CSV table of C-alpha atoms in Angstrom, one decimal:
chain,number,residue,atom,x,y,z
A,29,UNK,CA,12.7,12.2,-9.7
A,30,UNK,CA,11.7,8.5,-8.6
A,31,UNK,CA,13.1,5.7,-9.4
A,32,UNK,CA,10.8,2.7,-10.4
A,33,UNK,CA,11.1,-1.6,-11.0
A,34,UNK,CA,8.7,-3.7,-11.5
A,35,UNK,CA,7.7,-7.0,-9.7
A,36,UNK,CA,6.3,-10.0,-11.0
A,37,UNK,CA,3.5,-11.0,-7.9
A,38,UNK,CA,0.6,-13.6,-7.8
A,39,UNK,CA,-2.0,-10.7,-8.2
A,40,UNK,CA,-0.3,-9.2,-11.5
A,41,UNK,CA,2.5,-7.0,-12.4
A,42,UNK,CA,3.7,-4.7,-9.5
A,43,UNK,CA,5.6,-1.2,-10.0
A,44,UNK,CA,7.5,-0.1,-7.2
A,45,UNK,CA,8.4,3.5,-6.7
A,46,UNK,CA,10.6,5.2,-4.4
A,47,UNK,CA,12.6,8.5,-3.7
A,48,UNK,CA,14.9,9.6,-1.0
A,49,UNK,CA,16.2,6.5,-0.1
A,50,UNK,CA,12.1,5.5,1.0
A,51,UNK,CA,9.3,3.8,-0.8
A,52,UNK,CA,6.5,6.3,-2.5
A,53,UNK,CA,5.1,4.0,-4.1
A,54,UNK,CA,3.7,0.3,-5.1
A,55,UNK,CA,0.8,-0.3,-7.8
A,56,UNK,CA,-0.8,-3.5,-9.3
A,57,UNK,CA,-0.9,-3.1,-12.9
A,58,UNK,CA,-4.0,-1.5,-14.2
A,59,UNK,CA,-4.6,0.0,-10.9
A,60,UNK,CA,-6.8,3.2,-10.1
A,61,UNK,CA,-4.6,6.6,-9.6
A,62,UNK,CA,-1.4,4.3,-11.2
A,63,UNK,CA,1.4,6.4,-10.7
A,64,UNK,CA,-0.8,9.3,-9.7
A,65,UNK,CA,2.3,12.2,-9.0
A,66,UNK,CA,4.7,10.0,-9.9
A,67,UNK,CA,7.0,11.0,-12.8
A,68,UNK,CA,9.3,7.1,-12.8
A,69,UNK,CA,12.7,6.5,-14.1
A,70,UNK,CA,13.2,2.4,-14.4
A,71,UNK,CA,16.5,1.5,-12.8
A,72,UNK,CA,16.8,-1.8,-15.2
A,73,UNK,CA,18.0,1.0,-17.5
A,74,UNK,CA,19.6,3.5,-15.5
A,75,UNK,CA,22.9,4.4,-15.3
A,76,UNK,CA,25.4,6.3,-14.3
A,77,UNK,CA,25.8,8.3,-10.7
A,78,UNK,CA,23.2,10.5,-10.8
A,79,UNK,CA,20.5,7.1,-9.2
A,80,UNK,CA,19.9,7.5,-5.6
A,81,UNK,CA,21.5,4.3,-3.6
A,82,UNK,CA,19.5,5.3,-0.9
A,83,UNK,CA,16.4,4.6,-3.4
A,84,UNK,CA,17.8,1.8,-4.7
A,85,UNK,CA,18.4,0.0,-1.0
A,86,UNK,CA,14.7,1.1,-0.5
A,87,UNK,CA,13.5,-0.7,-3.7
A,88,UNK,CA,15.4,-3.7,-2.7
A,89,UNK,CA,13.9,-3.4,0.7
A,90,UNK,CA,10.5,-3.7,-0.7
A,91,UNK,CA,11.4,-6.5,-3.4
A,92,UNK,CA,12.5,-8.8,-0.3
A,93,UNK,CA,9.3,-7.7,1.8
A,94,UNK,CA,7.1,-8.8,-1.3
A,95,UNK,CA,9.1,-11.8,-1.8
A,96,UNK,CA,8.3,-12.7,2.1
A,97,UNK,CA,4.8,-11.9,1.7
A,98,UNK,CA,4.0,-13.7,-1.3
A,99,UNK,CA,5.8,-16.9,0.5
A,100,UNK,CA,2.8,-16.6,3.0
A,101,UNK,CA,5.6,-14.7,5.4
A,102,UNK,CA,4.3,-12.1,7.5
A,103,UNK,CA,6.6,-9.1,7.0
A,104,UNK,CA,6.2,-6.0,8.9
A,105,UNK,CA,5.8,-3.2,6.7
A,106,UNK,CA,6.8,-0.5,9.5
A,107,UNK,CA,10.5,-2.1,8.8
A,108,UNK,CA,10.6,-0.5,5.4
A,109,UNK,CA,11.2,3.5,4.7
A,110,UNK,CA,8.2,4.6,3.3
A,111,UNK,CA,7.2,7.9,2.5
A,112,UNK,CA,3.9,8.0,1.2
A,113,UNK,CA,3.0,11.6,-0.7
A,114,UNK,CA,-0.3,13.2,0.5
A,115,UNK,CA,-1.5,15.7,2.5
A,116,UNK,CA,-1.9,15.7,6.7
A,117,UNK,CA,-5.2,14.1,6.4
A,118,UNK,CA,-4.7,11.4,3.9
A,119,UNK,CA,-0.8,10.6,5.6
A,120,UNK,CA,-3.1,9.7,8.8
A,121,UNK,CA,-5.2,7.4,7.7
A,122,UNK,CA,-2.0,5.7,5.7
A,123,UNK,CA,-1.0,5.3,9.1
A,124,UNK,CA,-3.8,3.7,11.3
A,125,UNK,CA,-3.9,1.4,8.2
A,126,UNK,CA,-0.3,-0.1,9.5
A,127,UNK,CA,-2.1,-1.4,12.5
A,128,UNK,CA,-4.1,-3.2,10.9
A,129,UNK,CA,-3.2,-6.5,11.9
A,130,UNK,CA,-2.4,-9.2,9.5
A,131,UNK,CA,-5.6,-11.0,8.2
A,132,UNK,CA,-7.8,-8.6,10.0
A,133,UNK,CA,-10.1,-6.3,8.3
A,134,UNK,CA,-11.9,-3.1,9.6
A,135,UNK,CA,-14.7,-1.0,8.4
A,136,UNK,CA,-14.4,2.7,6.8
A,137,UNK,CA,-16.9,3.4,10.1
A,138,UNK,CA,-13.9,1.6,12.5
A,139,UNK,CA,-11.1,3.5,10.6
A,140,UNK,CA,-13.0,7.0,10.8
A,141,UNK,CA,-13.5,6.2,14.9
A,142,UNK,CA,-9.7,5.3,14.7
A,143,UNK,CA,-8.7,8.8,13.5
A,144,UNK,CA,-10.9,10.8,15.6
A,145,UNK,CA,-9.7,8.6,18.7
A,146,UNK,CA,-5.9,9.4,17.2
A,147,UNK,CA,-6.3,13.2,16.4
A,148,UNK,CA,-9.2,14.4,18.4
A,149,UNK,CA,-11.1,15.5,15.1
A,150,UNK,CA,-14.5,13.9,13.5
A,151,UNK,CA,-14.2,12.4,10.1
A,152,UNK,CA,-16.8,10.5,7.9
A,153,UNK,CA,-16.2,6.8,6.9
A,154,UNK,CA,-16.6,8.0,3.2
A,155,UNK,CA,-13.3,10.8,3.9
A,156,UNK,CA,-12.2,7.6,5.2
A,157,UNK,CA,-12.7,6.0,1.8
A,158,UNK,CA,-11.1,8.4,-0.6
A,159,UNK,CA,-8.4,8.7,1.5
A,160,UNK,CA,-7.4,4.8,1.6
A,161,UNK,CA,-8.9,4.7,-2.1
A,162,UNK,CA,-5.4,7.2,-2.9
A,163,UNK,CA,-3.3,5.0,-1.0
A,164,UNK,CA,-0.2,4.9,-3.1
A,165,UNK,CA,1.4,2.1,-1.6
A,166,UNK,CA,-0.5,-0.9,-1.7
A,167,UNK,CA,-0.3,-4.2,-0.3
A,168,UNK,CA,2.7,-3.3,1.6
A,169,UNK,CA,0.1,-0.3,3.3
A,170,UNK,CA,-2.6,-2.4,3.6
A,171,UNK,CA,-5.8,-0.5,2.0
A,172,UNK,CA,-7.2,-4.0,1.2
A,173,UNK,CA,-7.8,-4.9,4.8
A,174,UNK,CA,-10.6,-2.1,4.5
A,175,UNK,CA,-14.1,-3.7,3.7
A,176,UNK,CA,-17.9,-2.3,4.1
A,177,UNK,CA,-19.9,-1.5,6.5
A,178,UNK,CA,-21.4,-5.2,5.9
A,179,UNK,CA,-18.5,-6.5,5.6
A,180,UNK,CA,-18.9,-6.6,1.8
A,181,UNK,CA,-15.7,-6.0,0.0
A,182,UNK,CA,-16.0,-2.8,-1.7
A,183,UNK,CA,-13.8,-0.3,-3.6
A,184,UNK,CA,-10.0,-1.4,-4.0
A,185,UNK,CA,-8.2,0.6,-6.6
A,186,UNK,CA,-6.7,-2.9,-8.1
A,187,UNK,CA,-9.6,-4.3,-8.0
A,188,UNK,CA,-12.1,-6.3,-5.7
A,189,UNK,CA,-11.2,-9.7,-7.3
A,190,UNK,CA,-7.5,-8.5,-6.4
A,191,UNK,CA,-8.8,-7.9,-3.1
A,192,UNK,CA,-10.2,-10.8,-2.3
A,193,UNK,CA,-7.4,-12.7,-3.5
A,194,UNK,CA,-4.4,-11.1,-1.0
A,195,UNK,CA,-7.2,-11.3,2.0
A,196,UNK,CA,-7.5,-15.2,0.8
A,197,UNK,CA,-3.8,-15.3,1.3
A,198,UNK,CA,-3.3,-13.6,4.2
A,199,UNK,CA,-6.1,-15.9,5.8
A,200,UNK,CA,-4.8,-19.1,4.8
A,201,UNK,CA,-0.9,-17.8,6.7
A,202,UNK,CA,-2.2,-17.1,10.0
């Protein structure tokens, strides 16, 4: 079971998921793969013993990281427990997108050289793709730092406009 709220953000309604005491989840409304797994429980009506606190400290966790980042902060995301659900390959990629730096962006070509630099094995840029395209925890794991091979901004499961906007932001904060 995973426990769910939603967040009111700059880029549209956010719905934040978590289990375990750790973060599964984050999706702009309307987003590609919303919820994809995901079977959520809102705590705003929840009661009684049987909610995970540990969940519940997560979810706050994440409400004060957006809060942070929306103010133009610059939270680190590594700071939060998150637990992404995917297989081997895909959990990878989730993690050379952490070191992305803030602002920065990097090609699906970069991120493919990344992996095979991190695991020894040969990947193409559009594996690369689907696997930060299934991302379940955006903004916080930062799949929108990932542009084209031109550096055109493509594919961003809440949409390139969305996209644009939280790179504008970051941008204008460094």
């Amino acid at each position: 079971m995973y426990i769910s709220s939603e967040y009111a953000s700059p880029v549209g309604r956010l719905t934040l998921a978590a289990a375990g005491g750790a973060i599964t989840g984050l999706w702009i409304e309307g987003q590609k793969y919303f919820a994809a797994g995901h079977e959520l429980r809102d705590i705003s009506g929840a009661g009684g013993a049987d909610i995970d606190k540990g969940s519940i400290a997560a979810l706050y966790a994440a409400r004060k990281w957006l809060d942070a980042y929306f103010a133009a902060g610059r939270p680190d995301a590594r700071a939060l427990p998150l637990a992404p659900e995917g297989g081997e390959f895909r959990c990878a990629v989730w993690e050379l997108l952490l070191d992305i730096p803030y602002g920065a962006v990097v090609t699906y070509g970069e991120l493919a050289a990344r992996y095979e630099a991190r695991t020894g094995r040969k990947t193409s840029p559009r594996a690369i793709g689907g696997a930060v395209g299934h991302n379940p925890v955006s903004i916080i794991i930062p799949c929108h730092r990932v542009v084209g091979a031109d550096g055109s901004l493509t594919g961003y499961a809440g949409g390139v406009e969305r996209k644009r906007w939280l790179l504008a932001h970051e941008q204008a904060a460094r």
